[in-house]
Amino acid sequence: MQRTPLHEAHVALGARMVPFAGFDMPVQYDSIKEEHAAVRQTAGLFDVSHMGQIHFTGPEAVATVERLVTCHVASLRVGRVRYGLLCNEEGGVVDDVTVYRTAEDSVFLCVNAANVEKDYRWCVRHASEAAGVRNRSTETALLALQGPASAAILSKLGAAPLDGMRRFRFVDAELAGGKVLLSRTGYTGSDGFEIYAPAAAALGLWQALTDAGARPCGLGARDTLRLEAALPLYGHELDDSTSPLEARLDRFVKLEAGGFIGAEAVRRCAEAGPKRLLTGFEMVGRGIARAGYPIAKQGETVGAVTSGGPSPTLGKSIGLGYVPPALAEPGQEFDIVVRDKPVAARVIETPFVS
Amino acid sequence: MGDYDIRDDLRYSAEDEWVRSEAKGVTIGISDYAQQQLGDVVFVELPEVGRLLEKGEPLGVIESVKTVADLYAPISGEVLEINPALAETPEAVNDDCYGEGWMLVLSVADPSEVEGLFDRAGYLQHIKDREDQST
């Protein structure tokens, strides 16, 4: 089992540790509900050092990543981030990633922990030799400071004023005495920052940020927050056989230009129309939808829940799942089969919380 | 091992239910250890009054924000009463697992089944053995 540079700090704080993507990770410190509320109301701090970073440098770097991901890369300015997908030749999702343009000739991808090795092999296989691919995951720590008080906390610790920094931008910054890459991004649906730092600096940053008022949050709250924001989780909403169009990620796919691996297959899916669509719903009856539960219409299984659970912000149970397009519009009703018992659910707009 | 409130006047099952002997039967809930393991409880599904249960049979479900756990009959008996307040305030299981968070009352079919449950020391050892196994 791998450990992040902050493992000892989590254990010292009394976190409940669970295996996640090969890492021993904190699922919660005290209460998922309270950690969740901290991110919506003040600021929460997540250790997401288990996520991976794959760097590309050299004259072929940008052209290579342009072919690897579904979003535009050549047009991405230095200091900006874009969300995109790595697709296989069949148009399924290898991973969902964020693309950072760090210089004219360098880019890195932030990738899911469970997919680091798979993605790295995929990138090396499809990169030209001049693209200088390096997996820098273990040497990089990643902290996510999320919530409306995030910018104020960073300013307290000496980061330059961040009020004017827009979403999906990043800067090199000095924070708590060390150099970091500070990115106005996150995975919670709240304002926030992601902080890339050398592994050796992680503990000092963690302490400085919690001392400044950020509440330690575990993967439990990360999951309830991203579900409220209807952000897909690899292995749940996305996998190697799922089309980005089924997951309704069309706006992150440069279909008109093509040119990425899998573009042909994704275009065919667009022409034929996706057979199923990722759909957000709320429970109408009493019961909680969980990943894997069947979705049924008039007794017939028509899909499955990919993620579900109680929404601490809304005080009701919500979920995401794949259903036929005819059932995917807001107002449509179907049942979630909870322990063999159909419980009524209704399609609603996502994000559930914005 | 964590800090758990395990009481002297109760008996405990291997599946973390507590049992309190009373005149009408036994009152049942889940232990402080169990509620801490589950985290924020958001839903409790209890059996119908009048249902007959065999020891060890699944009788209901407790859901926390993250997980779903089965509740098992710690002894055999008939369901005499359930805690109606848990439908609206399932968090009582976290706040007061031995009081407001009680779940149901069972008649006692065989008193020796109650005697066979863990006492405080036995249950603490059971928790410790399980925690040792998982580390």
Short mmCIF file of C-alpha atoms in Angstrom, two decimals:
data_model
loop_
_atom_site.label_atom_id
_atom_site.label_comp_id
_atom_site.label_asym_id
_atom_site.label_seq_id
_atom_site.Cartn_x
_atom_site.Cartn_y
_atom_site.Cartn_z
CA MET A 1 0.00 0.00 0.00
CA GLN A 2 1.46 3.36 -1.00
CA ARG A 3 1.48 6.37 1.29
CA THR A 4 1.40 10.07 0.51
CA PRO A 5 3.93 12.43 2.15
CA LEU A 6 1.14 13.41 4.57
CA HIS A 7 0.30 9.93 5.81
CA GLU A 8 1.66 10.47 9.32
CA ALA A 9 -0.21 13.75 9.67
CA HIS A 10 -3.49 12.02 8.82
CA VAL A 11 -2.91 9.27 11.35
CA ALA A 12 -1.90 11.81 14.01
CA LEU A 13 -5.18 13.67 13.39
CA GLY A 14 -7.11 10.46 14.03
CA ALA A 15 -8.33 10.04 10.45
CA ARG A 16 -10.10 6.85 9.47
CA MET A 17 -7.78 5.43 6.82
CA VAL A 18 -9.00 3.29 3.93
CA PRO A 19 -7.35 1.75 0.87
CA PHE A 20 -8.03 3.85 -2.23
CA ALA A 21 -6.37 3.33 -5.62
CA GLY A 22 -3.45 1.54 -3.97
CA PHE A 23 -2.94 4.27 -1.36
CA ASP A 24 -3.78 4.33 2.35
CA MET A 25 -5.94 7.46 2.41
CA PRO A 26 -8.07 9.36 4.94
CA VAL A 27 -11.81 8.92 4.29
CA GLN A 28 -12.78 11.22 7.14
CA TYR A 29 -11.24 12.88 10.18
CA ASP A 30 -14.34 13.42 12.24
CA SER A 31 -17.61 13.83 10.34
CA ILE A 32 -18.12 13.78 6.58
CA LYS A 33 -21.10 16.10 6.98
CA GLU A 34 -19.06 18.69 8.88
CA GLU A 35 -16.11 18.44 6.50
CA HIS A 36 -18.52 18.85 3.61
CA ALA A 37 -20.09 21.93 5.25
CA ALA A 38 -16.63 23.45 5.83
CA VAL A 39 -15.96 23.40 2.08
CA ARG A 40 -19.34 24.96 1.25
CA GLN A 41 -19.10 27.64 3.96
CA THR A 42 -15.43 28.32 4.82
CA ALA A 43 -12.52 26.20 3.61
CA GLY A 44 -11.49 22.57 3.63
CA LEU A 45 -8.13 20.99 2.86
CA PHE A 46 -7.67 17.70 1.03
CA ASP A 47 -4.55 15.66 0.53
CA VAL A 48 -4.78 14.54 -3.08
CA SER A 49 -1.11 13.67 -3.47
CA HIS A 50 -2.17 10.23 -4.67
CA MET A 51 -3.15 11.83 -7.99
CA GLY A 52 -0.56 11.66 -10.74
CA GLN A 53 1.31 14.17 -12.87
CA ILE A 54 2.65 13.30 -16.30
CA HIS A 55 4.92 15.92 -17.82
CA PHE A 56 5.72 16.54 -21.50
CA THR A 57 8.59 18.78 -22.51
CA GLY A 58 10.35 19.68 -25.73
CA PRO A 59 9.40 20.79 -29.22
CA GLU A 60 6.90 17.92 -29.71
CA ALA A 61 5.25 18.23 -26.30
CA VAL A 62 2.23 20.30 -27.27
CA ALA A 63 1.56 18.44 -30.54
CA THR A 64 1.74 15.14 -28.69
CA VAL A 65 -0.74 16.12 -25.99
CA GLU A 66 -2.99 17.61 -28.67
CA ARG A 67 -3.29 14.11 -30.11
CA LEU A 68 -3.74 12.49 -26.69
CA VAL A 69 -6.54 14.59 -25.22
CA THR A 70 -9.98 15.57 -26.47
CA CYS A 71 -9.61 19.28 -25.68
CA HIS A 72 -7.58 21.89 -27.57
CA VAL A 73 -4.01 22.19 -26.32
CA ALA A 74 -2.18 24.31 -28.91
CA SER A 75 -4.57 27.19 -28.21
CA LEU A 76 -4.12 26.86 -24.45
CA ARG A 77 -2.13 29.83 -23.19
CA VAL A 78 0.70 29.48 -20.69
CA GLY A 79 -0.80 29.73 -17.20
CA ARG A 80 -4.12 28.16 -18.13
CA VAL A 81 -5.72 24.81 -17.43
CA ARG A 82 -8.25 22.83 -19.45
CA TYR A 83 -10.28 19.73 -18.62
CA GLY A 84 -10.14 16.96 -21.20
CA LEU A 85 -10.19 13.23 -21.72
CA LEU A 86 -7.75 10.64 -22.93
CA CYS A 87 -9.66 8.34 -25.28
CA ASN A 88 -8.84 4.93 -26.68
CA GLU A 89 -9.28 4.05 -30.36
CA GLU A 90 -12.84 2.86 -29.69
CA GLY A 91 -13.75 6.26 -28.25
CA GLY A 92 -13.89 5.01 -24.63
CA VAL A 93 -12.35 7.05 -21.84
CA VAL A 94 -8.85 6.05 -20.73
CA ASP A 95 -8.92 8.80 -18.10
CA ASP A 96 -10.21 12.28 -17.43
CA VAL A 97 -7.43 14.80 -16.86
CA THR A 98 -6.59 18.44 -16.46
CA VAL A 99 -4.06 19.87 -18.89
CA TYR A 100 -1.65 22.55 -17.61
CA ARG A 101 0.28 24.67 -20.12
CA THR A 102 3.40 25.55 -18.12
CA ALA A 103 5.48 26.97 -21.00
CA GLU A 104 5.44 27.20 -24.81
CA ASP A 105 7.08 23.80 -24.99
CA SER A 106 5.81 22.11 -21.83
CA VAL A 107 2.54 20.72 -20.60
CA PHE A 108 1.55 18.43 -17.80
CA LEU A 109 -1.50 16.29 -17.18
CA CYS A 110 -2.95 15.78 -13.75
CA VAL A 111 -4.41 12.26 -13.79
CA ASN A 112 -6.44 10.00 -11.51
CA ALA A 113 -4.53 8.00 -8.90
CA ALA A 114 -5.95 4.67 -10.04
CA ASN A 115 -4.86 5.37 -13.62
CA VAL A 116 -1.32 6.73 -13.22
CA GLU A 117 0.46 3.65 -14.57
CA LYS A 118 -2.10 3.01 -17.30
CA ASP A 119 -2.00 6.65 -18.41
CA TYR A 120 1.77 6.83 -18.34
CA ARG A 121 2.08 3.71 -20.52
CA TRP A 122 -0.59 5.12 -22.84
CA CYS A 123 1.22 8.44 -23.14
CA VAL A 124 4.63 6.87 -23.75
CA ARG A 125 3.15 4.55 -26.37
CA HIS A 126 1.60 7.45 -28.28
CA ALA A 127 4.23 10.14 -27.72
CA SER A 128 6.87 11.04 -30.23
CA GLU A 129 10.40 10.59 -28.91
CA ALA A 130 10.91 14.34 -28.79
CA ALA A 131 8.05 14.78 -26.35
CA GLY A 132 10.06 13.93 -23.23
CA VAL A 133 7.37 12.13 -21.20
CA ARG A 134 8.03 11.87 -17.47
CA ASN A 135 5.90 10.50 -14.67
CA ARG A 136 6.50 12.90 -11.77
CA SER A 137 3.71 11.59 -9.57
CA THR A 138 5.71 10.38 -6.59
CA GLU A 139 7.87 13.50 -6.32
CA THR A 140 4.83 15.79 -6.40
CA ALA A 141 2.46 16.52 -3.53
CA LEU A 142 -0.97 17.96 -4.28
CA LEU A 143 -3.19 19.74 -1.77
CA ALA A 144 -6.67 20.97 -2.60
CA LEU A 145 -7.82 23.99 -0.62
CA GLN A 146 -11.51 24.40 -1.36
CA GLY A 147 -14.24 26.74 -0.18
CA PRO A 148 -15.13 30.44 -0.17
CA ALA A 149 -12.41 31.33 2.37
CA SER A 150 -9.61 29.76 0.29
CA ALA A 151 -8.23 32.93 -1.28
CA ALA A 152 -8.15 34.74 2.06
CA ILE A 153 -6.27 31.84 3.67
CA LEU A 154 -3.67 31.80 0.90
CA SER A 155 -3.20 35.56 1.17
CA LYS A 156 -2.61 35.18 4.91
CA LEU A 157 0.22 32.77 4.11
CA GLY A 158 1.96 35.20 1.79
CA ALA A 159 0.58 34.26 -1.62
CA ALA A 160 0.19 37.31 -3.85
CA PRO A 161 -3.33 38.79 -3.90
CA LEU A 162 -5.49 36.23 -5.66
CA ASP A 163 -8.79 38.07 -5.97
CA GLY A 164 -8.21 38.84 -9.63
CA MET A 165 -7.16 35.31 -10.52
CA ARG A 166 -9.82 33.62 -12.60
CA ARG A 167 -10.90 29.99 -12.56
CA PHE A 168 -8.72 27.60 -14.55
CA ARG A 169 -5.65 29.84 -14.29
CA PHE A 170 -2.46 29.02 -12.42
CA VAL A 171 0.67 30.82 -11.28
CA ASP A 172 4.04 30.00 -9.77
CA ALA A 173 3.82 31.28 -6.23
CA GLU A 174 5.65 31.43 -2.96
CA LEU A 175 3.57 29.97 -0.18
CA ALA A 176 4.59 29.49 3.45
CA GLY A 177 8.21 29.98 2.41
CA GLY A 178 8.31 27.51 -0.48
CA LYS A 179 7.73 27.53 -4.23
CA VAL A 180 4.47 26.02 -5.44
CA LEU A 181 2.24 25.96 -8.48
CA LEU A 182 -1.07 27.49 -7.45
CA SER A 183 -4.06 26.69 -9.59
CA ARG A 184 -7.60 28.04 -9.23
CA THR A 185 -9.23 24.68 -9.81
CA GLY A 186 -10.86 21.94 -7.81
CA TYR A 187 -13.26 19.05 -7.70
CA THR A 188 -15.85 20.20 -5.19
CA GLY A 189 -18.11 22.70 -6.96
CA SER A 190 -16.87 25.43 -4.61
CA ASP A 191 -14.25 28.10 -5.28
CA GLY A 192 -10.78 26.87 -4.42
CA PHE A 193 -7.18 26.18 -5.31
CA GLU A 194 -4.99 23.22 -5.99
CA ILE A 195 -1.42 23.48 -4.78
CA TYR A 196 1.34 21.47 -6.43
CA ALA A 197 4.50 21.26 -4.34
CA PRO A 198 7.59 19.09 -3.95
CA ALA A 199 6.77 16.05 -1.78
CA ALA A 200 9.19 17.26 0.91
CA ALA A 201 7.25 20.51 1.33
CA ALA A 202 3.85 18.86 1.81
CA LEU A 203 3.83 18.60 5.58
CA GLY A 204 4.84 22.23 6.16
CA LEU A 205 2.15 23.41 3.75
CA TRP A 206 -0.49 21.20 5.33
CA GLN A 207 0.32 22.59 8.77
CA ALA A 208 0.41 26.19 7.62
CA LEU A 209 -2.93 25.86 5.83
CA THR A 210 -4.70 24.12 8.71
CA ASP A 211 -3.20 26.64 11.18
CA ALA A 212 -4.63 29.39 8.97
CA GLY A 213 -8.12 27.94 9.30
CA ALA A 214 -8.59 25.23 6.66
CA ARG A 215 -10.35 22.15 8.00
CA PRO A 216 -8.81 18.78 7.08
CA CYS A 217 -11.23 16.89 4.84
CA GLY A 218 -11.15 13.27 3.69
CA LEU A 219 -12.16 11.43 0.57
CA GLY A 220 -15.68 10.95 1.97
CA ALA A 221 -16.45 14.67 1.79
CA ARG A 222 -14.61 14.94 -1.52
CA ASP A 223 -17.04 12.40 -2.93
CA THR A 224 -20.24 14.01 -1.56
CA LEU A 225 -19.04 17.43 -2.78
CA ARG A 226 -18.18 16.27 -6.30
CA LEU A 227 -21.50 14.39 -6.50
CA GLU A 228 -23.42 17.60 -5.64
CA ALA A 229 -21.43 19.31 -8.40
CA ALA A 230 -22.20 16.34 -10.72
CA LEU A 231 -18.50 15.99 -11.56
CA PRO A 232 -17.69 12.57 -13.00
CA LEU A 233 -15.52 10.10 -11.10
CA TYR A 234 -13.39 7.72 -13.11
CA GLY A 235 -14.45 4.13 -12.49
CA HIS A 236 -18.00 5.28 -11.74
CA GLU A 237 -19.26 7.68 -14.43
CA LEU A 238 -16.33 7.06 -16.78
CA ASP A 239 -14.42 4.00 -17.91
CA ASP A 240 -12.72 2.51 -20.95
CA SER A 241 -16.05 1.58 -22.55
CA THR A 242 -17.87 4.87 -21.90
CA SER A 243 -18.07 7.55 -24.58
CA PRO A 244 -17.49 11.15 -23.45
CA LEU A 245 -20.75 11.94 -25.26
CA GLU A 246 -22.70 9.46 -23.13
CA ALA A 247 -21.22 11.23 -20.11
CA ARG A 248 -22.39 14.56 -21.64
CA LEU A 249 -18.87 15.93 -21.78
CA ASP A 250 -19.35 17.19 -25.37
CA ARG A 251 -18.01 20.63 -24.57
CA PHE A 252 -14.62 19.16 -23.68
CA VAL A 253 -14.35 17.32 -27.00
CA LYS A 254 -12.96 19.13 -30.08
CA LEU A 255 -15.10 17.06 -32.40
CA GLU A 256 -15.16 19.59 -35.24
CA ALA A 257 -11.39 19.46 -35.65
CA GLY A 258 -10.86 15.81 -34.71
CA GLY A 259 -7.26 14.82 -34.47
CA PHE A 260 -7.21 13.08 -31.13
CA ILE A 261 -6.95 9.34 -30.66
CA GLY A 262 -10.47 7.95 -30.73
CA ALA A 263 -11.94 10.96 -32.55
CA GLU A 264 -13.36 8.79 -35.35
CA ALA A 265 -15.21 6.57 -32.90
CA VAL A 266 -16.50 9.54 -30.92
CA ARG A 267 -17.71 11.17 -34.15
CA ARG A 268 -19.58 7.98 -35.09
CA CYS A 269 -21.20 8.01 -31.64
CA ALA A 270 -22.22 11.65 -32.20
CA GLU A 271 -23.75 10.84 -35.59
CA ALA A 272 -25.67 7.81 -34.37
CA GLY A 273 -26.62 9.55 -31.11
CA PRO A 274 -25.57 8.14 -27.73
CA LYS A 275 -27.61 5.11 -26.68
CA ARG A 276 -27.56 6.21 -23.04
CA LEU A 277 -26.93 9.44 -21.21
CA LEU A 278 -25.55 10.25 -17.80
CA THR A 279 -28.46 11.67 -15.85
CA GLY A 280 -28.89 13.31 -12.48
CA PHE A 281 -31.86 12.41 -10.31
CA GLU A 282 -33.30 12.98 -6.86
CA MET A 283 -35.03 10.37 -4.79
CA VAL A 284 -38.76 10.95 -4.44
CA GLY A 285 -39.44 7.92 -2.24
CA ARG A 286 -37.60 7.01 0.93
CA GLY A 287 -34.28 5.37 0.18
CA ILE A 288 -30.74 6.16 -0.84
CA ALA A 289 -29.38 5.37 -4.29
CA ARG A 290 -25.90 3.82 -4.30
CA ALA A 291 -23.49 2.97 -7.10
CA GLY A 292 -24.50 -0.23 -8.85
CA TYR A 293 -28.19 -0.17 -7.96
CA PRO A 294 -30.42 -0.89 -10.99
CA ILE A 295 -32.55 1.84 -12.56
CA ALA A 296 -35.94 0.49 -13.66
CA LYS A 297 -38.96 1.73 -15.58
CA GLN A 298 -42.20 -0.23 -15.19
CA GLY A 299 -40.34 -3.16 -13.71
CA GLU A 300 -37.73 -3.37 -16.44
CA THR A 301 -34.08 -2.55 -15.81
CA VAL A 302 -33.05 0.32 -18.08
CA GLY A 303 -29.76 1.41 -16.49
CA ALA A 304 -27.68 1.59 -13.35
CA VAL A 305 -26.66 4.13 -10.74
CA THR A 306 -23.03 5.20 -11.09
CA SER A 307 -22.86 7.35 -7.94
CA GLY A 308 -25.43 8.16 -5.31
CA GLY A 309 -25.89 9.21 -1.75
CA PRO A 310 -27.27 11.84 0.54
CA SER A 311 -26.53 15.46 -0.37
CA PRO A 312 -25.52 17.24 2.85
CA THR A 313 -26.19 20.66 1.28
CA LEU A 314 -29.65 19.83 -0.07
CA GLY A 315 -30.73 17.45 2.67
CA LYS A 316 -32.03 14.93 0.16
CA SER A 317 -30.74 11.90 -1.64
CA ILE A 318 -29.33 12.37 -5.15
CA GLY A 319 -27.56 10.31 -7.74
CA LEU A 320 -26.13 9.93 -11.23
CA GLY A 321 -26.73 7.07 -13.59
CA TYR A 322 -26.95 6.03 -17.23
CA VAL A 323 -30.43 5.77 -18.76
CA PRO A 324 -31.81 5.72 -22.33
CA PRO A 325 -32.04 9.26 -23.81
CA ALA A 326 -35.86 9.20 -23.64
CA LEU A 327 -35.63 9.04 -19.83
CA ALA A 328 -32.84 11.59 -19.46
CA GLU A 329 -34.83 14.85 -19.49
CA PRO A 330 -35.67 16.72 -16.26
CA GLY A 331 -39.08 15.70 -14.96
CA GLN A 332 -38.83 12.11 -16.20
CA GLU A 333 -39.47 9.51 -13.52
CA PHE A 334 -38.07 6.04 -12.93
CA ASP A 335 -37.34 3.73 -10.03
CA ILE A 336 -34.10 3.01 -8.25
CA VAL A 337 -34.10 -0.59 -7.09
CA VAL A 338 -32.91 -0.35 -3.49
CA ARG A 339 -32.39 -3.83 -2.00
CA ASP A 340 -34.91 -5.39 -4.43
CA LYS A 341 -37.50 -2.69 -3.76
CA PRO A 342 -38.32 -0.03 -6.40
CA VAL A 343 -38.12 3.50 -4.97
CA ALA A 344 -39.34 6.45 -7.05
CA ALA A 345 -36.80 8.94 -8.43
CA ARG A 346 -37.09 12.01 -10.66
CA VAL A 347 -34.63 13.47 -13.16
CA ILE A 348 -33.44 16.97 -12.19
CA GLU A 349 -30.97 19.48 -13.61
CA THR A 350 -27.30 19.17 -12.76
CA PRO A 351 -25.16 20.37 -11.09
CA PHE A 352 -27.33 19.62 -8.09
CA VAL A 353 -25.56 22.42 -6.20
CA SER A 354 -23.96 25.34 -8.03
CA MET B 1 -7.49 1.07 19.69
CA GLY B 2 -9.88 4.01 19.57
CA ASP B 3 -11.77 5.52 22.45
CA TYR B 4 -15.17 3.82 22.69
CA ASP B 5 -17.98 4.13 25.22
CA ILE B 6 -18.74 0.47 25.97
CA ARG B 7 -21.09 0.07 28.94
CA ASP B 8 -21.14 -2.44 31.75
CA ASP B 9 -24.90 -2.90 31.97
CA LEU B 10 -25.35 -4.12 28.39
CA ARG B 11 -24.61 -7.24 26.36
CA TYR B 12 -23.11 -7.07 22.86
CA SER B 13 -23.24 -9.20 19.71
CA ALA B 14 -20.29 -9.94 17.44
CA GLU B 15 -22.05 -7.75 14.84
CA ASP B 16 -21.95 -4.74 17.22
CA GLU B 17 -25.54 -4.61 18.44
CA TRP B 18 -26.11 -3.89 22.12
CA VAL B 19 -28.87 -5.58 24.09
CA ARG B 20 -30.49 -4.27 27.28
CA SER B 21 -32.68 -6.67 29.28
CA GLU B 22 -35.96 -5.16 30.39
CA ALA B 23 -39.25 -6.47 31.74
CA LYS B 24 -40.97 -6.61 28.34
CA GLY B 25 -38.02 -8.09 26.45
CA VAL B 26 -34.74 -6.66 25.21
CA THR B 27 -34.05 -3.24 23.70
CA ILE B 28 -31.52 -3.26 20.88
CA GLY B 29 -29.30 -0.67 19.24
CA ILE B 30 -25.78 -0.44 17.82
CA SER B 31 -22.67 0.15 19.93
CA ASP B 32 -20.63 3.31 20.15
CA TYR B 33 -17.88 1.47 18.29
CA ALA B 34 -20.31 0.67 15.46
CA GLN B 35 -21.67 4.20 15.16
CA GLN B 36 -18.13 5.60 15.08
CA GLN B 37 -17.17 3.14 12.35
CA LEU B 38 -20.23 4.04 10.28
CA GLY B 39 -19.90 7.81 10.56
CA ASP B 40 -22.86 10.15 9.98
CA VAL B 41 -26.00 7.97 9.98
CA VAL B 42 -28.58 9.19 7.47
CA PHE B 43 -31.11 6.35 7.16
CA VAL B 44 -32.34 3.48 9.32
CA GLU B 45 -34.64 0.76 7.96
CA LEU B 46 -36.32 -1.30 10.68
CA PRO B 47 -38.55 -4.43 10.51
CA GLU B 48 -42.33 -4.55 10.93
CA VAL B 49 -43.71 -4.95 14.44
CA GLY B 50 -44.79 -8.56 14.85
CA ARG B 51 -42.07 -10.05 12.67
CA LEU B 52 -40.45 -13.20 14.06
CA LEU B 53 -36.67 -13.23 13.89
CA GLU B 54 -34.07 -15.94 14.18
CA LYS B 55 -30.78 -15.10 15.88
CA GLY B 56 -28.33 -13.86 13.26
CA GLU B 57 -31.00 -12.99 10.69
CA PRO B 58 -30.68 -9.61 8.89
CA LEU B 59 -33.44 -7.44 10.28
CA GLY B 60 -32.73 -4.01 8.89
CA VAL B 61 -30.26 -1.62 7.37
CA ILE B 62 -28.31 1.39 8.60
CA GLU B 63 -26.93 3.81 6.04
CA SER B 64 -24.33 6.45 6.71
CA VAL B 65 -23.19 9.10 4.24
CA LYS B 66 -20.70 6.64 2.75
CA THR B 67 -21.84 3.11 3.53
CA VAL B 68 -24.68 0.67 3.92
CA ALA B 69 -24.58 -1.78 6.85
CA ASP B 70 -26.92 -4.64 7.76
CA LEU B 71 -28.42 -4.93 11.19
CA TYR B 72 -28.66 -8.52 12.54
CA ALA B 73 -30.90 -10.04 15.20
CA PRO B 74 -28.62 -10.56 18.21
CA ILE B 75 -31.13 -13.08 19.63
CA SER B 76 -34.30 -14.81 18.41
CA GLY B 77 -37.65 -13.21 19.18
CA GLU B 78 -40.62 -11.22 17.98
CA VAL B 79 -40.41 -7.50 17.14
CA LEU B 80 -42.55 -5.81 19.83
CA GLU B 81 -41.73 -2.19 19.11
CA ILE B 82 -39.55 -0.07 16.85
CA ASN B 83 -38.18 3.43 17.45
CA PRO B 84 -40.39 5.60 15.24
CA ALA B 85 -38.23 8.70 15.77
CA LEU B 86 -35.34 7.25 13.73
CA ALA B 87 -37.26 7.80 10.48
CA GLU B 88 -36.98 11.57 10.99
CA THR B 89 -33.82 11.80 13.12
CA PRO B 90 -31.48 8.96 12.16
CA GLU B 91 -28.58 11.04 13.51
CA ALA B 92 -29.77 10.07 17.02
CA VAL B 93 -27.77 6.87 16.40
CA ASN B 94 -24.60 8.99 16.37
CA ASP B 95 -25.62 11.41 19.09
CA ASP B 96 -26.97 8.95 21.65
CA CYS B 97 -26.60 5.33 20.53
CA TYR B 98 -27.58 3.87 23.93
CA GLY B 99 -30.51 6.26 24.48
CA GLU B 100 -32.48 8.15 21.84
CA GLY B 101 -30.80 6.06 19.15
CA TRP B 102 -32.34 2.74 20.28
CA MET B 103 -33.77 0.72 17.40
CA LEU B 104 -36.22 -1.94 18.48
CA VAL B 105 -37.60 -4.12 21.27
CA LEU B 106 -37.60 -7.90 20.86
CA SER B 107 -39.31 -10.53 22.96
CA VAL B 108 -36.91 -13.15 24.32
CA ALA B 109 -37.53 -16.62 22.92
CA ASP B 110 -34.55 -18.21 24.68
CA PRO B 111 -32.92 -16.41 27.65
CA SER B 112 -29.69 -18.39 27.20
CA GLU B 113 -29.11 -16.51 23.93
CA VAL B 114 -28.85 -13.27 25.90
CA GLU B 115 -26.43 -14.91 28.34
CA GLY B 116 -24.34 -16.07 25.41
CA LEU B 117 -23.65 -12.52 24.18
CA PHE B 118 -20.43 -10.64 25.04
CA ASP B 119 -20.14 -8.71 28.27
CA ARG B 120 -18.17 -5.44 28.26
CA ALA B 121 -14.73 -7.08 28.59
CA GLY B 122 -15.52 -9.73 25.99
CA TYR B 123 -16.81 -7.15 23.52
CA LEU B 124 -13.78 -4.86 23.99
CA GLN B 125 -11.54 -7.87 23.28
CA HIS B 126 -13.63 -8.65 20.18
CA ILE B 127 -13.13 -5.07 18.91
CA LYS B 128 -9.41 -5.25 19.62
CA ASP B 129 -9.02 -8.58 17.81
CA ARG B 130 -10.80 -7.17 14.80
CA GLU B 131 -8.72 -3.99 14.75
CA ASP B 132 -5.53 -6.05 15.06
CA GLN B 133 -6.59 -8.14 12.08
CA SER B 134 -7.21 -5.11 9.92
CA THR B 135 -3.82 -3.46 10.55
#
